Amino acid sequence: MRTIIEPFRIKMTEAVPITSREHREKKLAEANYNVFLLNACDITIDLLTDSGTGAMSAKQWAALMIGDESYAGSNSWHHFERTVKKITGLKHVFPTHQGRAAERILASTRLKPGQVVPNNSHFDTTRANIEFVGGVAEDLLTDKGMDLYADTPFKGNMDIAKLEDCIKKYGAENIPFGMITVTNNTGGGQPVSMANMKAIKSCLAKYTIPLVIDACRFAENAFFIKEYESGYSDKSLLEIAQEMFALADATTMSAKKDGLANIGGFFACNDDKWAEDFRNMLILTEGFPTYGGLAGRDLEVIAVGLMEALEVDYQRYRHATVKYMAERLIARGIPIVRPPGGHAVFIDAAGFCKHLSAADFPGIGVVNALYIEGGIRAVELGSVMFGKRDADGQEISGPRELVRLAFPRRVYTQSHFDYVIEVLEEVWKNASSIPPHTISKQAPFLRHFTAHFTQGKQASSAKHVNV
Ligand SMILES: Cc1ncc(COP(=O)(O)O)c(C=O)c1O
């Protein structure tokens, strides 16, 4: 059959708020033009993130009921640990309340000020946690990966020559570990090939630098490898994931993505000293090492979810959904990153709003227009998220201006996506009327979450520097 159907049927429904344009205009102004500050009851289709927003399966709900809430050594912990070990093969497993908790403890236990961590592209929380302890986060994507429109597979690959240069520049002794993010969320949700992961591993191993996989979307990455990398079509997603993790010395994971859970994460590693340091900090800030800030029921849900994410029918449907929307947007001439990634469609906001410069935050303009037009919530991955204001008050722009429409897992149907396409078409027709935005208030870290904006150009006295 040509149609790839949702490999599930719906047992429970949740009402979607339908609102008027006047209502949305009022709410957006009250939220200071930052959709993070809107309430969910004012959103019709929420594509802000695929993180923790998925629907659980009947098996996960059933598992939740047998959650063992014992403080130490619960049955649910053992189920969780067994599952993580089965997939990753790593020796020590620690639950955390979400991915960034694993990143924070990893950074605070392994990094000294001035030390460097290379990655294909650091996610915002990874970068922030590295910078928070005085480290330097280096992005080493291939040139093809940085070209939004190069329609080639595995655009999440790291450039091995850039990795070699980075090691030579800073010295191996100043690189306590290297990372690879699968799939590469910041760079458009693009996958990393097995061949590239092997090349990264052997490059780092030459200098005895450990490899840490940011594994949030490991199962989606495994599906890309199965589909597009030769030699993998007959392998199961579990086998491919095991091969990926066999290259890793450690991994950080947000179970809110390919754990198919609403909360949770973990860190896993082979080194006993790393484990000891991680355990001590985990106890101090998250909880006892067999629950790490999670309830026993959460551990059960994640254990089931990790295995469901590796079901090939589920991944086939998920990738087909992203492709369905991407093909229709391309047909309408809407500029999107190609090929589409695994969990989202990324709009090129600079191409969408040709009348705006990076200083006008075009991504925020597109995000806000989508909300006003159809109650859709998306997220900017551009100069607000990845730019910053320096000590002199100058805005330093990010490397690109993207808007991400992330797909919650197992939540929306095809007609929801048809609606999103229609709304986008309307916004695209009127793109030239999207106004510039200015930041009127911001936090020192991860400013996009809480920033306030006003519509209109920034005061001429404020400077803007492009990088
Ligand atoms: C690639 C990547 N790494 C790390 C994280 C952080 O995970 P969490 O939101 O669970 O803290 C995310 C979340 O979106 C991510 O996409």
PDB file of C-alpha atoms in Angstrom, residues 5 10 23 66 93 112 139 216 237 255 261 265 280 313 318 326 354 360 379 383-384 399 426 448:
ATOM      1  CA  ILE A   5      -0.829   4.650   8.312  1.00  0.00           C
ATOM      2  CA  ILE A  10      -6.916   6.160  19.439  1.00  0.00           C
ATOM      3  CA  HIS A  23      -8.134  36.193  21.295  1.00  0.00           C
ATOM      4  CA  ILE A  66       3.127  -1.375  38.404  1.00  0.00           C
ATOM      5  CA  VAL A  93      23.406   3.623  34.398  1.00  0.00           C
ATOM      6  CA  LYS A 112      37.518  22.515  34.036  1.00  0.00           C
ATOM      7  CA  ASP A 139      30.403  22.976  16.732  1.00  0.00           C
ATOM      8  CA  CYS A 216      17.993  11.947  22.673  1.00  0.00           C
ATOM      9  CA  LEU A 237      16.787  -0.857  14.875  1.00  0.00           C
ATOM     10  CA  ALA A 255      13.887  10.139  27.657  1.00  0.00           C
ATOM     11  CA  ALA A 261       8.008   9.408  28.065  1.00  0.00           C
ATOM     12  CA  GLY A 265      16.531  10.963  31.197  1.00  0.00           C
ATOM     13  CA  ASN A 280      28.065  11.567  44.142  1.00  0.00           C
ATOM     14  CA  ASP A 313       6.577   0.355  12.076  1.00  0.00           C
ATOM     15  CA  ARG A 318       6.995   8.909  12.170  1.00  0.00           C
ATOM     16  CA  ALA A 326       7.962  18.705   4.084  1.00  0.00           C
ATOM     17  CA  LYS A 354      13.651  38.415   2.976  1.00  0.00           C
ATOM     18  CA  ASP A 360      15.087  41.916  13.340  1.00  0.00           C
ATOM     19  CA  VAL A 379       9.948  27.701  18.169  1.00  0.00           C
ATOM     20  CA  SER A 383      19.558  34.668  16.755  1.00  0.00           C
ATOM     21  CA  VAL A 384      17.446  34.689  19.904  1.00  0.00           C
ATOM     22  CA  PRO A 399      24.694  31.141  12.677  1.00  0.00           C
ATOM     23  CA  GLU A 426      -1.408  31.747   4.367  1.00  0.00           C
ATOM     24  CA  HIS A 448      14.735  32.493  24.519  1.00  0.00           C
TER      25      HIS A 448
END
